[in-house]
PDB file of C-alpha atoms in Angstrom:
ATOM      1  CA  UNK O1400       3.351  25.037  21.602  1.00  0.00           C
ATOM      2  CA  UNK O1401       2.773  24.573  17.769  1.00  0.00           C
ATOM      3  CA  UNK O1402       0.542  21.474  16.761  1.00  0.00           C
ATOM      4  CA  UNK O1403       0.459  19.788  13.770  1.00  0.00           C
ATOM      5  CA  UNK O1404      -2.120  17.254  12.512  1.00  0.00           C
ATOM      6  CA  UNK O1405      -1.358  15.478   9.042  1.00  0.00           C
ATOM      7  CA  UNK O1406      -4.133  12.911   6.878  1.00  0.00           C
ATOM      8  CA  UNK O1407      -4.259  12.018   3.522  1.00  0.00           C
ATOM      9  CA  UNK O1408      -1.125   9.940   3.215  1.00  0.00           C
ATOM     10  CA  UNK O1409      -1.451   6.262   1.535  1.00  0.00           C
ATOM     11  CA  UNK O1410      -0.149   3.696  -1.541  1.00  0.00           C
ATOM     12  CA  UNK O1411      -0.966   4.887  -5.157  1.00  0.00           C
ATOM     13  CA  UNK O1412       0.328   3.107  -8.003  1.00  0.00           C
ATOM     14  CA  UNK O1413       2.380   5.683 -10.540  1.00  0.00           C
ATOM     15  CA  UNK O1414      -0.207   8.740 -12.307  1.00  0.00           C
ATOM     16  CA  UNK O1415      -2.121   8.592  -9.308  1.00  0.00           C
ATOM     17  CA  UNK O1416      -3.731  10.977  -7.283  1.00  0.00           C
ATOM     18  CA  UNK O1417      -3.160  12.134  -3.284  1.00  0.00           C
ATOM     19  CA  UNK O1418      -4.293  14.994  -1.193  1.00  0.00           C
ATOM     20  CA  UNK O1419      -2.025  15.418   2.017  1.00  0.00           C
ATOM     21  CA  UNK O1420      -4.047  17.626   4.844  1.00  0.00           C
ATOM     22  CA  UNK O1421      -2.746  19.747   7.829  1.00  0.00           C
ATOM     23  CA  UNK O1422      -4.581  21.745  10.445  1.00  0.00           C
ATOM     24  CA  UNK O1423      -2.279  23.758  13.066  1.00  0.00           C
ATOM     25  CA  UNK O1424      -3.182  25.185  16.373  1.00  0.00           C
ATOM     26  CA  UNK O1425      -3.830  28.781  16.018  1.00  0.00           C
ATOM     27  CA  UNK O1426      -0.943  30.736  15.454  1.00  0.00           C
ATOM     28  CA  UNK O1427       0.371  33.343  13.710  1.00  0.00           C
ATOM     29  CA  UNK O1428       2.362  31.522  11.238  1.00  0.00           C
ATOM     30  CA  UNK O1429       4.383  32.973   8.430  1.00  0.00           C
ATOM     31  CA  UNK O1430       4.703  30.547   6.179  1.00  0.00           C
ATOM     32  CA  UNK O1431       3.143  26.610   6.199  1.00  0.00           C
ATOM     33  CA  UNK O1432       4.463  23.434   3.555  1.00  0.00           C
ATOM     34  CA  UNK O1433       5.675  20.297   3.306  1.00  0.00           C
ATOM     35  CA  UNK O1434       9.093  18.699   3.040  1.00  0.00           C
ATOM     36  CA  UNK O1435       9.767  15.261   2.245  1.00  0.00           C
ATOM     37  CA  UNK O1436      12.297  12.603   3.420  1.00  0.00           C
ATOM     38  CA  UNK O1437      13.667   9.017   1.873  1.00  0.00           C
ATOM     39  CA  UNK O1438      15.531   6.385   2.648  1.00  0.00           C
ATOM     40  CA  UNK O1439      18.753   7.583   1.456  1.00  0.00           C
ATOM     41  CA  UNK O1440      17.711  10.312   0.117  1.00  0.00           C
ATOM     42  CA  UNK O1441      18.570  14.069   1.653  1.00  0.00           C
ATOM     43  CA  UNK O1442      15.118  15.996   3.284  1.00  0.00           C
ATOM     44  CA  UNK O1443      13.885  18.002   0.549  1.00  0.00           C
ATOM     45  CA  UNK O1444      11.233  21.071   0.817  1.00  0.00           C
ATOM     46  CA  UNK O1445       8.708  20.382  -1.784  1.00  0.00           C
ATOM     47  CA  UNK O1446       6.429  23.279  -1.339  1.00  0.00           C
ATOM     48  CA  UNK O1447       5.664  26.470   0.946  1.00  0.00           C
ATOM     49  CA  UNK O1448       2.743  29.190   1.231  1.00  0.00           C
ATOM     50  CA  UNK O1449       2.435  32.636   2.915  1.00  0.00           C
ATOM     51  CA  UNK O1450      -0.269  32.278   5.351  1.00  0.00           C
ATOM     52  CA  UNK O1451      -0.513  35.844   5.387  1.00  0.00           C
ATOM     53  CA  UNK O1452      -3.965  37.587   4.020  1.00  0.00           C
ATOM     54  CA  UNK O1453      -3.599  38.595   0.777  1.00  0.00           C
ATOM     55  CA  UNK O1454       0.128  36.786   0.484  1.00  0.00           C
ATOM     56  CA  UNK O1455      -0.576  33.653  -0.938  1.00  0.00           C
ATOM     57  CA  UNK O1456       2.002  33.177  -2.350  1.00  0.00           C
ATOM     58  CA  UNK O1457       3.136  29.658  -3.433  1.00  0.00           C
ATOM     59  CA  UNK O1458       6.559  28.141  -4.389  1.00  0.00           C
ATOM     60  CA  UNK O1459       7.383  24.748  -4.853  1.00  0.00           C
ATOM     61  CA  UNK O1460      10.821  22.819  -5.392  1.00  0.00           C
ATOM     62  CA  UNK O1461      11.749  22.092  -9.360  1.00  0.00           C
ATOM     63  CA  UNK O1462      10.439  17.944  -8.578  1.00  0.00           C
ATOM     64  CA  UNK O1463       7.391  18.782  -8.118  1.00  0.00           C
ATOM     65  CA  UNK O1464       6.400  21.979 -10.142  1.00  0.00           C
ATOM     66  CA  UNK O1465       3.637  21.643 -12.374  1.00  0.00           C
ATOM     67  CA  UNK O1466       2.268  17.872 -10.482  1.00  0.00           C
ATOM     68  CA  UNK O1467       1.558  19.473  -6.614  1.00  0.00           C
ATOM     69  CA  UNK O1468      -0.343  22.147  -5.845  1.00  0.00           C
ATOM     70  CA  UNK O1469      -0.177  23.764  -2.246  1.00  0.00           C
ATOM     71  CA  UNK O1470      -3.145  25.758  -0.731  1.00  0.00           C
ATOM     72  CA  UNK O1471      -4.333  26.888   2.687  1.00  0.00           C
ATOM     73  CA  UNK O1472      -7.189  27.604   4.514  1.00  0.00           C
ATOM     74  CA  UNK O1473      -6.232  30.434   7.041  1.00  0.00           C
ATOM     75  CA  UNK O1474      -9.690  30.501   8.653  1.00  0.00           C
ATOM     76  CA  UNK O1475      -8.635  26.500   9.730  1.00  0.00           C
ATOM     77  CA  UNK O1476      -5.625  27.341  10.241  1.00  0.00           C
ATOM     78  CA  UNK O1477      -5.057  24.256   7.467  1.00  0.00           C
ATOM     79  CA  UNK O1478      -2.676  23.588   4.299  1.00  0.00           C
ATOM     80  CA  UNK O1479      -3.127  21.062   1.917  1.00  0.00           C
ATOM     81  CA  UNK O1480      -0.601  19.583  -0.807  1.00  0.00           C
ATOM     82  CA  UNK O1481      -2.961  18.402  -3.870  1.00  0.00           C
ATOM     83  CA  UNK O1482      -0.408  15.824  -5.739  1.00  0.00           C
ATOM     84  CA  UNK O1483      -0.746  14.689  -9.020  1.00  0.00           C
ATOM     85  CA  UNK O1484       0.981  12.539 -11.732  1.00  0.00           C
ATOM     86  CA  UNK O1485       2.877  10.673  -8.623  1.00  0.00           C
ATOM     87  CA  UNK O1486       5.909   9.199  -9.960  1.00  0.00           C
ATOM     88  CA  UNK O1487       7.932   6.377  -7.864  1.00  0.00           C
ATOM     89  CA  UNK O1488      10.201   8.743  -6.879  1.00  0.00           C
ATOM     90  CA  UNK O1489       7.745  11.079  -4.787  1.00  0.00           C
ATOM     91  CA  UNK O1490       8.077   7.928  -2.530  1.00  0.00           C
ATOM     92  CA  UNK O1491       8.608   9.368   1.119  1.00  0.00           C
ATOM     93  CA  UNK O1492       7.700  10.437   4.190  1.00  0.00           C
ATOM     94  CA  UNK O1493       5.929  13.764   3.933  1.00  0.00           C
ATOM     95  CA  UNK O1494       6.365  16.222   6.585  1.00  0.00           C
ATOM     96  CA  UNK O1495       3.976  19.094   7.525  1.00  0.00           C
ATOM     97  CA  UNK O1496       5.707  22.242   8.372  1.00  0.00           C
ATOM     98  CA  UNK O1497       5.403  25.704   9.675  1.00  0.00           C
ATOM     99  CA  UNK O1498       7.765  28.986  10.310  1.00  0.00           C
ATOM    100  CA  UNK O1499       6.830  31.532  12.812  1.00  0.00           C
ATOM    101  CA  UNK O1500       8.246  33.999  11.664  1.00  0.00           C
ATOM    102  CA  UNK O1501      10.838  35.028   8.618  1.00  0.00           C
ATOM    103  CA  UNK O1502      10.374  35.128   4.861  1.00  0.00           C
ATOM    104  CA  UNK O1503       8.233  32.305   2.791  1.00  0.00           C
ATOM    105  CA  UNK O1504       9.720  30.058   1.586  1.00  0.00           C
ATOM    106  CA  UNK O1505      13.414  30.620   4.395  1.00  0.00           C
ATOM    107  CA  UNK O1506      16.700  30.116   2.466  1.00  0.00           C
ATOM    108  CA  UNK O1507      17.380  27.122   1.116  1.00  0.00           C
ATOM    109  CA  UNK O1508      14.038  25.485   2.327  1.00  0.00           C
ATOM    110  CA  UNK O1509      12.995  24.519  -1.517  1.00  0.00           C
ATOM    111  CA  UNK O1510      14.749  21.540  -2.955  1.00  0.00           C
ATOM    112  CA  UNK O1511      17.164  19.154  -0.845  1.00  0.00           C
ATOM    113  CA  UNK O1512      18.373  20.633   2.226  1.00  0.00           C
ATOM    114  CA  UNK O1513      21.841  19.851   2.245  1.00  0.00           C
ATOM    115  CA  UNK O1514      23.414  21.132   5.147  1.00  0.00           C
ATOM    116  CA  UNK O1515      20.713  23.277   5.996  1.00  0.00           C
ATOM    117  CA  UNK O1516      19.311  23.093   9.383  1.00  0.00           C
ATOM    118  CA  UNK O1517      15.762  24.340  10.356  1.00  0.00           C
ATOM    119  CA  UNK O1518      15.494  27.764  11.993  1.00  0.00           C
ATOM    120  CA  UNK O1519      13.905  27.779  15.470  1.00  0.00           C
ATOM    121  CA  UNK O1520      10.995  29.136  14.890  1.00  0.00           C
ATOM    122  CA  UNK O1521      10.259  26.202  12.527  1.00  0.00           C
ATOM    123  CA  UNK O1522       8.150  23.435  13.477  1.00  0.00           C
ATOM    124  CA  UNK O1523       6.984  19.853  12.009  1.00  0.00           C
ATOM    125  CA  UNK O1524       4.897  16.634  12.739  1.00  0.00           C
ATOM    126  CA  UNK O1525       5.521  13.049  12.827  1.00  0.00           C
ATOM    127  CA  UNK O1526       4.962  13.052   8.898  1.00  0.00           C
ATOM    128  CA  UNK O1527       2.820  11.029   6.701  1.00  0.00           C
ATOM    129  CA  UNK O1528       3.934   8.021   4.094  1.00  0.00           C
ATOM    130  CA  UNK O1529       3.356   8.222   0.657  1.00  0.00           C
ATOM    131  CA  UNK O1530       4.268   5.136  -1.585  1.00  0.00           C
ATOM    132  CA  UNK O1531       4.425   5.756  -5.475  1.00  0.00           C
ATOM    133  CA  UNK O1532       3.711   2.028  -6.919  1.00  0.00           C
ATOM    134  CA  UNK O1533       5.179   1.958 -10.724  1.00  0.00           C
TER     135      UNK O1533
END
């Protein structure tokens, strides 16, 4: 069973600076990222990594390009989600997030979900809160 551990969450005030942290039990993941939930607000995928050697690649939704960075460490099994410039409305829950299996990032991930619904090979964790302060 997939395991997720999430740090880093906390209050910034508006320009600020957070580093969100995730190490999963060892697995042979095919992608790992974060999505994001508000009050009111539809879950939106914010960012996603393959987490295969040499992959690497990184895509991010269109709020967020530019401020967040995404990176993993495959030896730790670990992804972080550098943020920068936090505006008010990054305000959320952040979720960590992993697919078993499928393409990086799966359709429809990036950007507010809609009516998608997660695959089940995907797995998340409790979250972490992040509060934007203008």
């Amino acid at each position: 069973q997939v395991q997720l551990v999430e740090s880093g969450g906390g209050s910034v005030q508006a320009g600020g600076s957070l580093r969100l942290s995730c190490a999963a039990s060892p697995y042979s993941y095919s992608c790992m990222g974060w999505f994001r939930e508000a009050p009111g607000k539809q879950r939106e995928g914010v960012a996603s990594i393959y987490t295969i050697p040499g992959g690497g690649a990184a895509s991010y939704a269109d709020s967020v390009k530019g401020r967040f960075t995404i990176s993993r460490d495959n030896s730790a099994y670990t992804v972080y989600l550098q943020m920068n410039n936090l505006k008010p409305e990054d305000t959320a829950t952040y979720y960590c997030w992993v697919d078993q299996r499928g393409t990086c990032p799966p359709s429809g991930f990036l950007g507010p979900w809609g009516t998608r619904r997660p695959g089940r090979n995907e797995a998340w964790h409790q979250g972490t809160l992040v509060t934007v302060s203008s």
